[in-house]
Amino acid sequence: RNYFRDGKLPFKLAVDQTSEIRVTSGKDKWTFKKDGSEWKVAEKTERSLDSTGLEQLVLQVSALEVKEYLGSQALKGDGRQQVDFRDQTGKSLLRVSFGDEFTAAKGSNKGVPLIYAKSSLTPETLALEAGPVKGLPFDKLFKPAAEPPPQQSEQR
């Protein structure tokens, strides 16, 4: 029966209503707030926001699709990567957390690398294809630190 369920429904996001994004990746926690049509980092930081990376994260999370519904099975892993999309009032529109990777042992996804996930839009634990989850740009939310110009050696 789960085969016929809509795999995109747990990631349905009203992007136009999103005005705050909270991202947790490992020990890093960041809050991004929309200021007019631009995104800004809520915390004080020396790093510059890469709005393209943030936009890609929004698009890629909302494009995720469930490969298997695992029912009430617990999320395996610590959910160290999470994304929480909120509206102007601070109400969560969609919260997604990712767990450990595993390989499906049976069914139509047998042998396929999957990742445990939870979505606030469904009470069930989900299994997602590992590739798209690993491709989420958690490491591209900030522009790379500017490298100092190389020292020029004196030529004689």
Coordinates of C-alpha atoms in Angstrom, one line a residue:
R1 CA 0.0 0.0 0.0
N2 CA 2.9 2.4 0.8
Y3 CA 4.1 2.0 -2.8
F4 CA 1.1 4.1 -4.0
R5 CA 1.5 6.9 -1.5
D6 CA 2.6 10.3 -2.5
G7 CA 6.3 10.5 -1.7
K8 CA 6.5 14.3 -2.1
L9 CA 3.8 15.1 0.4
P10 CA 6.1 15.0 3.5
F11 CA 8.3 17.7 1.9
K12 CA 5.6 20.0 0.6
L13 CA 6.7 23.5 1.5
A14 CA 5.0 26.9 0.9
V15 CA 8.2 28.6 -0.2
D16 CA 6.6 32.0 -0.5
Q17 CA 5.4 31.8 3.1
T18 CA 8.9 31.0 4.4
S19 CA 10.5 33.9 6.2
E20 CA 12.9 32.1 8.5
I21 CA 15.1 29.0 8.1
R22 CA 16.8 27.3 11.0
V23 CA 19.6 25.0 10.0
T24 CA 21.5 22.5 12.2
S25 CA 24.5 20.7 10.7
G26 CA 26.7 18.9 13.2
K27 CA 27.6 21.4 15.9
D28 CA 26.7 24.4 13.7
K29 CA 23.3 26.1 14.2
W30 CA 22.3 29.0 12.0
T31 CA 19.1 31.1 11.6
F32 CA 18.4 32.8 8.4
K33 CA 15.7 35.5 8.2
K34 CA 14.2 37.1 5.2
D35 CA 14.6 40.9 5.0
G36 CA 12.4 42.1 2.1
S37 CA 13.6 39.9 -0.7
E38 CA 17.0 39.1 0.7
W39 CA 18.1 36.6 3.3
K40 CA 20.3 37.6 6.2
V41 CA 22.1 35.6 9.0
A42 CA 20.4 36.3 12.3
E43 CA 23.5 35.4 14.4
K44 CA 26.6 37.6 14.5
T45 CA 29.3 36.1 12.2
E46 CA 32.3 37.1 10.2
R47 CA 31.1 34.8 7.4
S48 CA 29.1 36.1 4.4
L49 CA 25.9 34.4 3.5
D50 CA 25.8 32.6 0.1
S51 CA 22.2 33.2 -0.8
T52 CA 22.5 30.8 -3.8
G53 CA 23.5 28.0 -1.4
L54 CA 20.5 28.8 0.9
E55 CA 18.1 28.9 -2.1
Q56 CA 19.5 25.6 -3.3
L57 CA 18.9 24.0 0.1
V58 CA 15.3 25.2 0.1
L59 CA 14.7 23.8 -3.4
Q60 CA 16.4 20.5 -2.8
V61 CA 14.7 19.8 0.5
S62 CA 11.3 20.6 -1.0
A63 CA 12.1 18.3 -4.0
L64 CA 12.9 15.3 -1.7
E65 CA 10.8 12.2 -2.2
V66 CA 10.1 9.2 0.1
K67 CA 11.3 5.9 -1.1
E68 CA 9.8 3.9 1.8
Y69 CA 7.4 4.7 4.6
L70 CA 8.8 2.9 7.7
G71 CA 5.8 3.4 10.0
S72 CA 6.4 3.9 13.7
Q73 CA 10.0 2.6 13.4
A74 CA 12.3 4.9 15.4
L75 CA 14.6 7.3 13.5
K76 CA 18.1 5.7 13.6
G77 CA 20.8 8.3 14.1
D78 CA 21.0 11.5 16.0
G79 CA 19.4 13.8 13.4
R80 CA 22.5 16.0 13.4
Q81 CA 21.3 17.6 10.2
Q82 CA 18.0 19.4 10.5
V83 CA 16.2 22.1 8.6
D84 CA 13.2 24.0 10.0
F85 CA 11.2 26.4 7.7
R86 CA 9.1 29.0 9.5
D87 CA 6.6 31.7 8.6
Q88 CA 6.5 35.3 9.7
T89 CA 4.8 34.4 13.0
G90 CA 7.5 31.8 13.8
K91 CA 5.2 28.8 13.2
S92 CA 7.0 25.9 11.7
L93 CA 5.9 25.1 8.1
L94 CA 8.2 22.1 7.6
R95 CA 10.8 20.6 9.8
V96 CA 13.0 17.8 8.4
S97 CA 15.7 15.8 10.2
F98 CA 18.1 13.2 8.8
G99 CA 19.4 10.1 10.5
D100 CA 21.8 7.3 9.5
E101 CA 22.4 5.7 6.2
F102 CA 21.3 2.1 5.6
T103 CA 20.8 -0.3 2.7
A104 CA 17.3 -1.7 2.1
A105 CA 17.2 -5.4 2.7
K106 CA 14.0 -6.2 1.0
G107 CA 11.2 -4.8 -1.2
S108 CA 11.4 -2.7 -4.3
N109 CA 14.4 -0.7 -2.9
K110 CA 16.5 -3.8 -2.0
G111 CA 20.2 -3.0 -2.1
V112 CA 19.6 0.8 -2.5
P113 CA 21.4 3.1 -0.1
L114 CA 18.8 5.0 1.9
I115 CA 18.8 7.5 4.8
Y116 CA 16.4 7.7 7.7
A117 CA 14.4 10.9 7.9
K118 CA 11.6 12.5 9.8
S119 CA 9.2 15.2 8.5
S120 CA 6.9 17.3 10.6
L121 CA 4.2 16.7 8.0
T122 CA 3.9 13.0 8.8
P123 CA 4.2 11.0 12.1
E124 CA 6.1 8.2 10.3
T125 CA 9.8 7.6 9.9
L126 CA 10.8 7.9 6.3
A127 CA 13.5 6.4 4.1
L128 CA 15.0 8.6 1.4
E129 CA 17.4 7.9 -1.3
A130 CA 20.9 8.6 0.0
G131 CA 22.3 10.5 -3.0
P132 CA 19.9 13.6 -2.9
V133 CA 20.2 13.9 0.9
K134 CA 24.0 13.7 0.8
G135 CA 23.9 16.4 -2.0
L136 CA 22.1 18.9 0.2
P137 CA 24.3 22.0 0.4
F138 CA 24.7 22.3 4.2
D139 CA 28.4 23.2 3.6
K140 CA 27.6 25.9 1.0
L141 CA 25.4 28.3 3.1
F142 CA 28.4 30.7 3.5
K143 CA 30.8 32.1 1.0
P144 CA 34.3 30.7 1.3
A145 CA 36.6 32.7 3.5
A146 CA 38.7 35.1 1.5
E147 CA 42.2 33.9 1.3
P148 CA 44.9 36.5 1.8
P149 CA 46.8 37.4 -1.3
P150 CA 49.9 35.4 -1.9
Q151 CA 53.1 37.1 -0.7
Q152 CA 55.1 38.3 -3.7
S153 CA 58.8 37.5 -3.5
E154 CA 61.2 40.1 -4.6
Q155 CA 62.8 39.4 -7.9
R156 CA 66.3 40.7 -8.6

